[in-house]
Coordinates of C-alpha atoms in Angstrom, one line a residue:
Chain W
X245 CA -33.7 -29.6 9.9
X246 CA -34.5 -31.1 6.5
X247 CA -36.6 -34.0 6.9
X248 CA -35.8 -37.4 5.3
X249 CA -37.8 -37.4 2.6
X250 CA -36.5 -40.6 1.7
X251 CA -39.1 -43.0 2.4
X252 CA -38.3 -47.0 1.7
X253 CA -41.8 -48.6 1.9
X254 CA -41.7 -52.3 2.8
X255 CA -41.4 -54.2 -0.5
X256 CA -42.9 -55.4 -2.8
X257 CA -42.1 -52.4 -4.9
X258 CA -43.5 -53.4 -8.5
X259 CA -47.3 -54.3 -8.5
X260 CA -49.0 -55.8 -11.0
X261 CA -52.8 -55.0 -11.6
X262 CA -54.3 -58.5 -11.7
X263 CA -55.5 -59.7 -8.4
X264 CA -58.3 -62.4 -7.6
X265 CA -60.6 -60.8 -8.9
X266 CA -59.7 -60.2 -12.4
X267 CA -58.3 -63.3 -12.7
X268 CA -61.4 -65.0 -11.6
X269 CA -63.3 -62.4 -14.0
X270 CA -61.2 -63.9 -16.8
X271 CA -61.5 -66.9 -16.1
X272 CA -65.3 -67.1 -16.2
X273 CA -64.8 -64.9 -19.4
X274 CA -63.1 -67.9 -21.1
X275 CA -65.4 -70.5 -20.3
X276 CA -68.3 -68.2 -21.9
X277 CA -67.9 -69.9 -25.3
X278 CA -68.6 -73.3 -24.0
X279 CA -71.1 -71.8 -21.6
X280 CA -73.0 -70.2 -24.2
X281 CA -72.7 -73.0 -26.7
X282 CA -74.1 -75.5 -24.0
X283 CA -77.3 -72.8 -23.7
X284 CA -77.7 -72.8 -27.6
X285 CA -77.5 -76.5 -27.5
X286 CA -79.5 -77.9 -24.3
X287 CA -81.9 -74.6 -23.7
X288 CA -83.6 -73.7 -20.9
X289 CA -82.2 -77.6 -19.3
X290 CA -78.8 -76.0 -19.7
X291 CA -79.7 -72.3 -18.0
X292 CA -81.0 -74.1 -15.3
X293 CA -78.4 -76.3 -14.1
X294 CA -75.6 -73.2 -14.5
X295 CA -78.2 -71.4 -13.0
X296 CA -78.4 -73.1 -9.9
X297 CA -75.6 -74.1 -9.3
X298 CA -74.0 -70.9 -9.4
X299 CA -76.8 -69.1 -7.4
X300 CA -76.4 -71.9 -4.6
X301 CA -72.6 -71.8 -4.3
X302 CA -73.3 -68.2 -3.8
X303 CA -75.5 -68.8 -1.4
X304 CA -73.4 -71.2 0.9
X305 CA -70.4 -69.2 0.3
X306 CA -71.5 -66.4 1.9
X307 CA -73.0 -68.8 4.3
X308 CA -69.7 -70.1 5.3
X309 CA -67.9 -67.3 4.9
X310 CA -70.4 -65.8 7.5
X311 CA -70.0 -69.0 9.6
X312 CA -66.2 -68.9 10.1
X313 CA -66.5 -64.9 11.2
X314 CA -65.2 -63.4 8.1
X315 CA -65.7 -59.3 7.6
X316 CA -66.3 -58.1 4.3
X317 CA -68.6 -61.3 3.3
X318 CA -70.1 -59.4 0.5
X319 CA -66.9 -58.3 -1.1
X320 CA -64.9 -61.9 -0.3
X321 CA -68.4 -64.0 -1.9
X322 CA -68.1 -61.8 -5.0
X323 CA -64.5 -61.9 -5.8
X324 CA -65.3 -64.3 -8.6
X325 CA -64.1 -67.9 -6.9
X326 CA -67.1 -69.1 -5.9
X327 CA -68.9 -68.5 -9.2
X328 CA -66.2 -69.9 -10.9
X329 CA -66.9 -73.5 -9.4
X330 CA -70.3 -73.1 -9.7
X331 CA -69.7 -72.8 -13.4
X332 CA -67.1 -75.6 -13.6
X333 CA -69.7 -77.9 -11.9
X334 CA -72.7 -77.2 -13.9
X335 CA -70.4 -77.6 -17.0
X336 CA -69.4 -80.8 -15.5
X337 CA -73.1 -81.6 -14.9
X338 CA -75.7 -83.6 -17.9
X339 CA -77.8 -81.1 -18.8
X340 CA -81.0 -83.4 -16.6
X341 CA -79.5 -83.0 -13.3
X342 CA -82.4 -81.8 -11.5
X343 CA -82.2 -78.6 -9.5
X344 CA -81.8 -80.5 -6.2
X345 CA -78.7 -82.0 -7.4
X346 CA -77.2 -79.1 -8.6
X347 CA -77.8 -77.6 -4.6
X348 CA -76.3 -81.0 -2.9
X349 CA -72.8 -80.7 -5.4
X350 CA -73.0 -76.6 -4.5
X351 CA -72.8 -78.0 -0.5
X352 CA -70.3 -80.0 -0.9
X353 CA -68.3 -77.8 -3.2
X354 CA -68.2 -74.9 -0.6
X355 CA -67.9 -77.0 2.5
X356 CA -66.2 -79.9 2.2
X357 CA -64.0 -78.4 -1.3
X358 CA -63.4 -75.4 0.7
X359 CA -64.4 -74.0 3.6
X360 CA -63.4 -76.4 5.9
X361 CA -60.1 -76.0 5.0
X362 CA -60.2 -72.4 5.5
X363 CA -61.6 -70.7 2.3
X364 CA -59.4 -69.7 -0.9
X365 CA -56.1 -70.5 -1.4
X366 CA -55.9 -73.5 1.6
X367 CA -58.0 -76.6 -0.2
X368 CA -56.1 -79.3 -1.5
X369 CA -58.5 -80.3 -4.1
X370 CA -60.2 -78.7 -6.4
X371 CA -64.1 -78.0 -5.0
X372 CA -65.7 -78.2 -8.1
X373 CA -64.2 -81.8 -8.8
X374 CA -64.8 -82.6 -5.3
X375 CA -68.1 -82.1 -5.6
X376 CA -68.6 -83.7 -9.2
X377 CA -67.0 -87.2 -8.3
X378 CA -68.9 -86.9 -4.8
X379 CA -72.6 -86.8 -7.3
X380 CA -71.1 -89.4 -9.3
X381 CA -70.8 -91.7 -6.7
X382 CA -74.1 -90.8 -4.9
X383 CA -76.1 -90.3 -8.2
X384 CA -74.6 -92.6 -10.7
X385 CA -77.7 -93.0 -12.7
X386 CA -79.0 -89.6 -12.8
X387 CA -75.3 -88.2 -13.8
X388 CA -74.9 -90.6 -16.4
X389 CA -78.8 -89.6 -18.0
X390 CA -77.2 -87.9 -21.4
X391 CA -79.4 -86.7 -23.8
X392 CA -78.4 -85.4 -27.5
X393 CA -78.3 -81.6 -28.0
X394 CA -81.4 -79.4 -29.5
X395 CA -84.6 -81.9 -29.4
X396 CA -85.8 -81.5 -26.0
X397 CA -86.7 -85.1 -25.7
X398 CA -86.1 -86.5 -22.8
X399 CA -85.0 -89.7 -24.4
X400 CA -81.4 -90.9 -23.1
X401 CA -77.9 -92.0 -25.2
X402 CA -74.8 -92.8 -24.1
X403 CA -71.7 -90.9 -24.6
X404 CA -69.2 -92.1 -27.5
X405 CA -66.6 -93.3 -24.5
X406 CA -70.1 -95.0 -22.8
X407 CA -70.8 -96.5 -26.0
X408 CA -66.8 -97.2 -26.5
X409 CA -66.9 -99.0 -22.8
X410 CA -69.5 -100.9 -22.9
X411 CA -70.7 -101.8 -26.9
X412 CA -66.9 -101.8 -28.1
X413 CA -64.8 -99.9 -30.7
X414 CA -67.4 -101.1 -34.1
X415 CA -70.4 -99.0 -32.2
X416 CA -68.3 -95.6 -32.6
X417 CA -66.3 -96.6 -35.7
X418 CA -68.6 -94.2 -38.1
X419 CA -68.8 -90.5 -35.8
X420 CA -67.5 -87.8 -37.4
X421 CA -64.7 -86.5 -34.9
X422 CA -64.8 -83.0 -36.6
X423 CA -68.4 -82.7 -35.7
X424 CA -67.4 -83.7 -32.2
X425 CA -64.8 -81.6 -31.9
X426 CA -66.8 -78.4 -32.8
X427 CA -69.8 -79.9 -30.5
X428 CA -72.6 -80.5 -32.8
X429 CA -75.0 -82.5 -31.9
X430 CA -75.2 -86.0 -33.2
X431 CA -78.3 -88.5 -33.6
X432 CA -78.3 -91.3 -30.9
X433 CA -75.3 -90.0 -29.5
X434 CA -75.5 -88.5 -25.8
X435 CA -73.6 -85.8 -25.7
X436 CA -71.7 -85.5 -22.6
X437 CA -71.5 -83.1 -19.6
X438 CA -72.8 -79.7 -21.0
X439 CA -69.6 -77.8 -21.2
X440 CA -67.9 -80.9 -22.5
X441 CA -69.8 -81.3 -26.1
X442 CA -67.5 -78.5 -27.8
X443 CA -63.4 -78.8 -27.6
X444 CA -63.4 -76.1 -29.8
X445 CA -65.3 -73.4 -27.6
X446 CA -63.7 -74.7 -24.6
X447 CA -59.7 -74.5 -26.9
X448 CA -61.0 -70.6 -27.8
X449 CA -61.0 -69.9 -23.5
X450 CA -58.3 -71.9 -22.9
X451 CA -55.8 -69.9 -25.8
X452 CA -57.2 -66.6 -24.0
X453 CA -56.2 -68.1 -20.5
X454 CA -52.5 -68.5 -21.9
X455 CA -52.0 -65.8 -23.7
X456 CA -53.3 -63.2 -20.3
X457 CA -50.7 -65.8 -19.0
X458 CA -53.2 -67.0 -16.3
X459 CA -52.9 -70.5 -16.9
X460 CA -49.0 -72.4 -18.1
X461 CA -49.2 -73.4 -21.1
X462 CA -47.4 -76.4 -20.8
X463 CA -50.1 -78.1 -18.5
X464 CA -52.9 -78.6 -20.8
X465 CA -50.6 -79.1 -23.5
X466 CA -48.6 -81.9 -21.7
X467 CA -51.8 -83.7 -19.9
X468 CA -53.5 -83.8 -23.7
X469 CA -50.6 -85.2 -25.6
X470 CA -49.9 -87.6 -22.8
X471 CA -53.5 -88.9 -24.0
X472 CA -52.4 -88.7 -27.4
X473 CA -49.3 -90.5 -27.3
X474 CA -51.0 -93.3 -24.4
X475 CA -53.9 -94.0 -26.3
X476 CA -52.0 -93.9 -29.8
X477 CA -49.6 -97.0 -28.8
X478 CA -52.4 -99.0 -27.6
X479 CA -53.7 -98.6 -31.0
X480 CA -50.9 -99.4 -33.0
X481 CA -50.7 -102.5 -31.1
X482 CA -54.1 -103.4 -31.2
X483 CA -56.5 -101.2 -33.4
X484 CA -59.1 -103.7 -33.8
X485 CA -59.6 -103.0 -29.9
X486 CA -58.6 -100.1 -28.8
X487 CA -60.0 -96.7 -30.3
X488 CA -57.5 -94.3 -32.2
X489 CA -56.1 -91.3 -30.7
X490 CA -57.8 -88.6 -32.1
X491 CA -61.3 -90.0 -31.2
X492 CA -59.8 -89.5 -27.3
X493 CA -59.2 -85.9 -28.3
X494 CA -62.8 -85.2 -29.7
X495 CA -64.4 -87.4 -26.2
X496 CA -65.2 -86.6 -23.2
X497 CA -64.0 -84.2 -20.7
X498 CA -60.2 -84.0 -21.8
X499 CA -60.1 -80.4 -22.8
X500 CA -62.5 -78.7 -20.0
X501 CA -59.8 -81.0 -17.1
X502 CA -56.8 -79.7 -19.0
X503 CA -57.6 -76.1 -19.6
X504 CA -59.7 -75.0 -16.6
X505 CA -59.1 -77.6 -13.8
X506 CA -55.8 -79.5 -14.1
X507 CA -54.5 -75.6 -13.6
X508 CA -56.5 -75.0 -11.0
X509 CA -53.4 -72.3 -9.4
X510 CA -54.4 -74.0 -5.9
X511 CA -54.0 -77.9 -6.5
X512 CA -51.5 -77.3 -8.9
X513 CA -47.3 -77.9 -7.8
X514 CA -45.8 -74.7 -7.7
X515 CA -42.8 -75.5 -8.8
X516 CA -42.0 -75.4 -13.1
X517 CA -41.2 -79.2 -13.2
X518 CA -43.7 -80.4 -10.1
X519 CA -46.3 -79.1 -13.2
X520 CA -45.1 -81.0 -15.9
X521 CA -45.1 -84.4 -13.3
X522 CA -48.7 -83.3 -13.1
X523 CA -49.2 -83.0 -16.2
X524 CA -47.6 -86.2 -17.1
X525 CA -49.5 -88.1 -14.1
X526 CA -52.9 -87.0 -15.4
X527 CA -52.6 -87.9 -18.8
X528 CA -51.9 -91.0 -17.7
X529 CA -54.1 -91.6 -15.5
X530 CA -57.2 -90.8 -17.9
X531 CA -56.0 -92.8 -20.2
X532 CA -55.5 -95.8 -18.0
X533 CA -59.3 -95.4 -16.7
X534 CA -60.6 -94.6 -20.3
X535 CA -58.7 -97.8 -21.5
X536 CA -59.2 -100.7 -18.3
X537 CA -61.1 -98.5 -16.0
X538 CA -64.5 -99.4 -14.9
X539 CA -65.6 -96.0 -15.5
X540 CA -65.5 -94.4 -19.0
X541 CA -64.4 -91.4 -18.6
X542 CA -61.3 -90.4 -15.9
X543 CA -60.7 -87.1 -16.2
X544 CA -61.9 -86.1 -12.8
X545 CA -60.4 -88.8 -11.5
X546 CA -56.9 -88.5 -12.0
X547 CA -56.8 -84.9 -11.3
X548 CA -58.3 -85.8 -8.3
X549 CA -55.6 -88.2 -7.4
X550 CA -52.5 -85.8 -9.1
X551 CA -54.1 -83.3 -6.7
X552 CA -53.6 -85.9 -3.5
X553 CA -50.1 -86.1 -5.0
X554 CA -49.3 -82.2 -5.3
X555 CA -47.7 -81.9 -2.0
X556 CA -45.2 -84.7 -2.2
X557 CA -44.2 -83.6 -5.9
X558 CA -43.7 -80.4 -4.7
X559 CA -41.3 -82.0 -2.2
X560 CA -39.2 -84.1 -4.8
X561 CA -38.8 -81.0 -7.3
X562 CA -38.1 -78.2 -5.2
X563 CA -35.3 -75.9 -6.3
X564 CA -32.0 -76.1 -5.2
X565 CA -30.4 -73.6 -3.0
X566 CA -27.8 -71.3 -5.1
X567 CA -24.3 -73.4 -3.9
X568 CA -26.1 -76.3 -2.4
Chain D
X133 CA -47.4 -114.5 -13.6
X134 CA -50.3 -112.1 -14.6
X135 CA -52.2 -113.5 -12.0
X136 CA -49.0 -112.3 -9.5
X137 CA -49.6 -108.6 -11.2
X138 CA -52.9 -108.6 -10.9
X139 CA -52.9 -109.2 -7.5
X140 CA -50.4 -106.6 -6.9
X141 CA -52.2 -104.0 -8.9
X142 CA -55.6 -105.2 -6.9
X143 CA -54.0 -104.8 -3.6
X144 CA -52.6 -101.9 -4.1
X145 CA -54.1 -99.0 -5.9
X146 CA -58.3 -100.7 -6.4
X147 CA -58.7 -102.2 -2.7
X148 CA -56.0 -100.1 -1.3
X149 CA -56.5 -101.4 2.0
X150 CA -57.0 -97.8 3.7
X151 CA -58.5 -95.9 1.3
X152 CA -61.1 -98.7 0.0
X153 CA -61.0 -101.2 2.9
X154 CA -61.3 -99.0 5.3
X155 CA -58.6 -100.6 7.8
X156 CA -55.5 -99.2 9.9
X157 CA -57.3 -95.4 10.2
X158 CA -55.7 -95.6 13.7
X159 CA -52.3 -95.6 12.7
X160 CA -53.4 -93.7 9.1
X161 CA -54.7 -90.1 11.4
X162 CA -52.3 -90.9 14.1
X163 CA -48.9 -91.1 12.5
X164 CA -49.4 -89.0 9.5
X165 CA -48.2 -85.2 11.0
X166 CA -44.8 -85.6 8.9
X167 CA -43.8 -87.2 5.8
X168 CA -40.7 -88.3 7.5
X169 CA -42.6 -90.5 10.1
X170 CA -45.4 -91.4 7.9
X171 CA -42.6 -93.1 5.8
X172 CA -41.0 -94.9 8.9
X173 CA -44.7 -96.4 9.6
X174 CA -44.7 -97.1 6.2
X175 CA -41.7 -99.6 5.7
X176 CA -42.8 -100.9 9.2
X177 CA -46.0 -101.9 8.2
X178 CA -44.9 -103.6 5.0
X179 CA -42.7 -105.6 7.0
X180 CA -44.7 -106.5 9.4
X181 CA -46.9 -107.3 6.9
X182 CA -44.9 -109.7 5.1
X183 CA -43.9 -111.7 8.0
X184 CA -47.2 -112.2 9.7
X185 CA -49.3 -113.1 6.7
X186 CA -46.2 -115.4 5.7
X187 CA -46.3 -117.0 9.4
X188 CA -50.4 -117.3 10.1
X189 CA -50.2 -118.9 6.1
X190 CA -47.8 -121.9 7.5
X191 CA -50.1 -122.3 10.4
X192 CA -52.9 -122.4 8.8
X193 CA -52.0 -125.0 6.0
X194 CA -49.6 -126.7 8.5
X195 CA -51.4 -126.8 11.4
X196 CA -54.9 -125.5 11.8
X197 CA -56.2 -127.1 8.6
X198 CA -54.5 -130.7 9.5
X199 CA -56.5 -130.7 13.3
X200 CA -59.4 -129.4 12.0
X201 CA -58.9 -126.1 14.4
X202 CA -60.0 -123.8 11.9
X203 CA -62.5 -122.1 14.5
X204 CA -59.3 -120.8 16.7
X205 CA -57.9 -118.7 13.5
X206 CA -58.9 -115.1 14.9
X207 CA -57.3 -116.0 18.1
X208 CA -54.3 -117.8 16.5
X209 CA -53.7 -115.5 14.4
X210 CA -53.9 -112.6 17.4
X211 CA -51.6 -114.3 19.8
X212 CA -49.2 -115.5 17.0
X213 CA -48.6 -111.9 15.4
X214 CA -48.5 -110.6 18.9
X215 CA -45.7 -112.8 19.8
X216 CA -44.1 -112.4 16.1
X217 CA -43.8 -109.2 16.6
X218 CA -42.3 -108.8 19.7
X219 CA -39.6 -111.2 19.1
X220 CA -38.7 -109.6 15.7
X221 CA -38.4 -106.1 17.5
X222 CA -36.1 -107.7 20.0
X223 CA -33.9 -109.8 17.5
X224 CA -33.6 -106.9 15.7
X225 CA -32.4 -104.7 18.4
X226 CA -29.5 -106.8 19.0
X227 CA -28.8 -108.2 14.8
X228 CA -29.7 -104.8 13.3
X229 CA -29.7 -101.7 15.8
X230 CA -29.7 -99.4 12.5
X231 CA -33.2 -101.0 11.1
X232 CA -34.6 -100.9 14.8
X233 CA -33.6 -97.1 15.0
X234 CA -35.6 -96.7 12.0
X235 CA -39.0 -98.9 12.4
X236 CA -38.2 -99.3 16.3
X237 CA -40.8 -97.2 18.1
X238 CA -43.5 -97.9 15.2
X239 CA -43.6 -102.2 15.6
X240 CA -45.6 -101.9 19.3
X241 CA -48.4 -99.6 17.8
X242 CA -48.5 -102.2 14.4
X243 CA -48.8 -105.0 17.3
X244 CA -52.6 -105.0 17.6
X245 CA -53.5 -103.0 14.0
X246 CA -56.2 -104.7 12.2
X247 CA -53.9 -104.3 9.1
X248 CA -52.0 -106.9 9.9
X249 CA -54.7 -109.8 11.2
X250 CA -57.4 -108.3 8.5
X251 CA -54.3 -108.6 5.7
X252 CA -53.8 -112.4 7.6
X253 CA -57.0 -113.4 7.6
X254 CA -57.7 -112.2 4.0
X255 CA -55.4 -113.7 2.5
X256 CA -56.6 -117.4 4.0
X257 CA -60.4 -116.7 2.7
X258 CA -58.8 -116.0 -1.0
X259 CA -56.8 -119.3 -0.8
X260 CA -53.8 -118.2 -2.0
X261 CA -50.6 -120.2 -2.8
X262 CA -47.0 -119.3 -1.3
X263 CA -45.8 -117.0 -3.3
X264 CA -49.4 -115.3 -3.9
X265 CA -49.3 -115.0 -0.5
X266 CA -46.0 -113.0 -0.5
X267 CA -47.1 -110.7 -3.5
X268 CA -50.6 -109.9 -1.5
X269 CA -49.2 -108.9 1.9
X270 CA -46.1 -106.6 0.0
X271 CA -47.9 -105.2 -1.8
X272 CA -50.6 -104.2 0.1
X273 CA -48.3 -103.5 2.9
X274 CA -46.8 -101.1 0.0
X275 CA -50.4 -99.6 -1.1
X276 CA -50.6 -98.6 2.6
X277 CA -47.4 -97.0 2.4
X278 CA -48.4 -94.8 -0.9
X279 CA -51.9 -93.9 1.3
X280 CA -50.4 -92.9 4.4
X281 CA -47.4 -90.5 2.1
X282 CA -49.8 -89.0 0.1
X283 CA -51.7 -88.1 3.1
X284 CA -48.8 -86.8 5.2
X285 CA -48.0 -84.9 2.5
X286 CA -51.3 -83.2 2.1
X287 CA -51.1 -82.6 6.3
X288 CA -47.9 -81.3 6.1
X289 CA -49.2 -78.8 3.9
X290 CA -52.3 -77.6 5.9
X291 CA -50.0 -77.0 8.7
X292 CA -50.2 -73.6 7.1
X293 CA -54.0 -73.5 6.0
X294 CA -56.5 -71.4 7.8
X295 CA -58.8 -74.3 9.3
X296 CA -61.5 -73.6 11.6
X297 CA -60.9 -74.2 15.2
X298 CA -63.4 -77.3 15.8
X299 CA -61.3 -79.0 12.5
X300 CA -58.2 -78.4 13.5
X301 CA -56.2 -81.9 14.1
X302 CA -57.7 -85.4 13.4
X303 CA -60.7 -83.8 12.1
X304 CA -59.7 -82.1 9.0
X305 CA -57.7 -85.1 8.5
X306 CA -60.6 -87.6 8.6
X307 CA -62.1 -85.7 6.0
X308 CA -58.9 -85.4 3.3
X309 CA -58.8 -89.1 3.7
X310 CA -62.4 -89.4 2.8
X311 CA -61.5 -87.0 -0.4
X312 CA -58.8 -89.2 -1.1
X313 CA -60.7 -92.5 -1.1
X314 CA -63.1 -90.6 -3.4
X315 CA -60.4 -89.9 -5.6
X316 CA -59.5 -93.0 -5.5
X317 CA -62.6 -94.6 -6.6
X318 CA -61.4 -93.8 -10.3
X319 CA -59.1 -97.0 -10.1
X320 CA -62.3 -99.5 -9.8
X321 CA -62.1 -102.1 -12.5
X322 CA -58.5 -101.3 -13.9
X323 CA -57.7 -105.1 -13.8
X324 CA -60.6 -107.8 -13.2
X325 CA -59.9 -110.5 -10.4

């Protein structure tokens, strides 16, 4: 008898090669340029927030992980997704967040981001944000302490969308957007979360993450140029008062949210046009904050609030059945 | 007129009355497993809304106020919606069977919410005209109906996630609505009152 040698596995048939791992490698990979640019800039205050805050979400990740009776903790706490919020929150961090703080946002992060709703893949919002707007709202005056880049001072400035809030649109008339767009620092101006100062090193990972096709393209491009557009009516009709477009782009944490958190794969809608709601949603929801909120910067925010909205998006754009 | 939106905008995304009040969680964790019911409870409350605040308004200007009674407004207002309530669920089983098929089963539970007499009461201590009155009770009755979607939705979708036993349920879900009222935060100050 010949044997059936004709063996139909269960699909699927084609495998790619990227799994978690790699695409969480990559992904920490593209946030080195404003990693390494926030080091060069802040020092040793920089290394030690990333620092920390990396080494603690390791720390209760494996924790957790052990808690809920996962095997393998070694291989699940090292697949990259833990340090990967780590990193988001330290770059979402000023660069005088005392270690203590970095190790409270790490807690929450891992527990309340994501273990409690059952580890990778299950958490409705994304961890890192989660655990950023939880700081702000427990440690508003030691996350708003921003100092300017290189001197070591520990003297304190407010950000150009601080100074925008509070002093009004003559006090940031005269910054050079170029400089802030390439992140250098300038005098009397606080620069911002550390991975925030440079839109160029953070636009550098964010081209790599498209082109390795990780992240859609049309998320950070559609939340940024919701900004645009948003902020550029309001000053047409009143540029006396309201700041012009392009100093949006340079400010704040617009780039960081739209490259590495608005397309967070999790929180995101699957579907093609649940994304570009999203999209759409955030951009206007930072600008609204940015331009009437009480806080000055909303990045975090809204895609905290898009996120709460994912699920019913994804209900109103689902695909149609073939013939329905 | 921009006193009308502001109001409307206050009501219902910067003091959403769940998410930054903190009222109705009974009714928010309770009825929230599906989107479908969550929407029913919904459209209940804002009606409910609407007519009670409308009704303990009248009594208070018209009749509390007058005899100097203003010390019986918590139980007033109580009894009153109570009563409201119940008569509107039975009118409306005999005028408008298809409406009562829809909001029937939730009008009882909205009964004794504190939604309702917190919204009532409010809505006195801010001394609001009429039609103030109407815009502050719909559309806080509608910011309750964006909270308690938003938050089925979520539910409906960690009906598939991996949560630990002990969170299973109510727990899990006291906890998204505390991440939701964080996210939520991000609307303080959008319009000043």
């Amino acid at each position: 008898m010949q044997e059936n040698r004709f063996v139909i596995k269960n699909a699927p048939f084609l495998r790619g090669k990227e799994d978690i791992k790699s695409i969480m490698w990559t992904v920490v990979v593209a946030l080195l340029p404003a990693t390494l640019w926030s080091i060069y800039l802040y020092r040793y205050r920089a290394l030690t927030v990333i620092l920390s805050c990396i080494i603690f979400t390791e720390l209760f990740e494996m924790i957790f992980l052990k808690v809920r009776g996962v095997k393998n903790v070694f291989e699940k706490a090292y697949d990259g997704s833990a340090f990967i919020t780590g990193l988001l929150l330290a770059l979402n961090l000023p660069s005088t967040s005392p270690w203590w703080m970095c190790a409270v946002g790490s807690f929450v992060a891992m527990l309340f981001g994501k273990h409690i709703y059952g580890g990778l893949g299950n958490n409705p919002f994304n961890p890192a944000l989660v655990a950023r707007v939880f700081l702000l709202l427990s440690f508003p005056s030691i996350m708003t302490r921003w100092t300017v880049g290189i001197n070591l001072t520990s003297q304190t400035f407010a950000t150009p969308l601080g100074m925008l809030k509070t002093q009004g649109l003559s006090s940031v008339s005269n910054l050079d957007y170029l400089k802030l767009f390439f992140g250098f620092p300038i005098e009397g101006v606080g620069g911002g979360s550390i991975g925030e100062i440079s839109e160029f090193a953070i636009l550098i990972g964010g081209i790599l993450l498209i082109l390795r096709r990780i992240i859609p393209f049309i998320v950070p491009l559609l939340y940024i140029s919701t900004v645009f557009v948003f902020t550029w009516i309001f000053n047409l009709i009143d540029p006396i008062k309201y700041a012009s477009p392009f100093f949006h782009m340079v400010t704040g944490g617009l780039f960081l949210g739209a490259f590495f958190m608005a397309t967070d794969m999790v929180t995101m809608p699957i579907t093609k046009k649940g994304k570009i709601v999203f999209a759409f949603g955030c951009g206007l929801i930072t600008s609204l904050i940015r331009l009437f909120g009480a806080y000055p910067e909303g990045v975090s925010f809204a895609i905290l609030i898009m996120e709460a909205l994912s699920p019913t998006i994804e209900k109103f754009t689902k695909n149609k059945k073939f013939g329905e | 007129m921009l006193k009308l939106l502001i109001i409307a905008i206050d009501s219902m995304l910067i003091s959403n009355i769940v998410l930054m009040r903190f009222l109705g969680i009974c009714p928010y964790i309770g009825v929230s497993k599906k989107q479908e019911t969550a929407a029913g409870m919904g459209f209940a409350v804002i009606f409910v809304m609407v007519m009670a605040t409308l009704i303990s308004y009248l009594l208070q200007i018209y009749v509390l106020n007058p005899l100097k009674l203003e010390y019986l407004q918590t139980i007033v207002f109580i009894f009153v919606i109570a009563a409201l309530v119940q008569i509107v669920e039975i009118t409306m089983k005999k005028i408008a069977p298809t409406l009562f098929d829809a909001l029937g089963i939730y009008l009882p539970l909205i009964t004794t919410n504190c939604t309702i007499l917190g919204v009532a009461i409010l809505n006195i201590q801010k001394n609001y005209n009429l039609i103030e009155t109407i815009v502050f009770s719909l559309s806080t009755g509608i910011g309750y109906f964006i909270a308690i979607y938003l938050f089925a939705g979520i539910r409906e979708k960690l009906d598939w996630a991996d949560v630990p036993e002990p969170f299973k349920g109510p727990a899990i879900g006291i906890i998204t609505a505390g991440l939701m009222s964080l996210a939520f935060f991000g609307f303080t100050g959008l319009v000043k009152m």
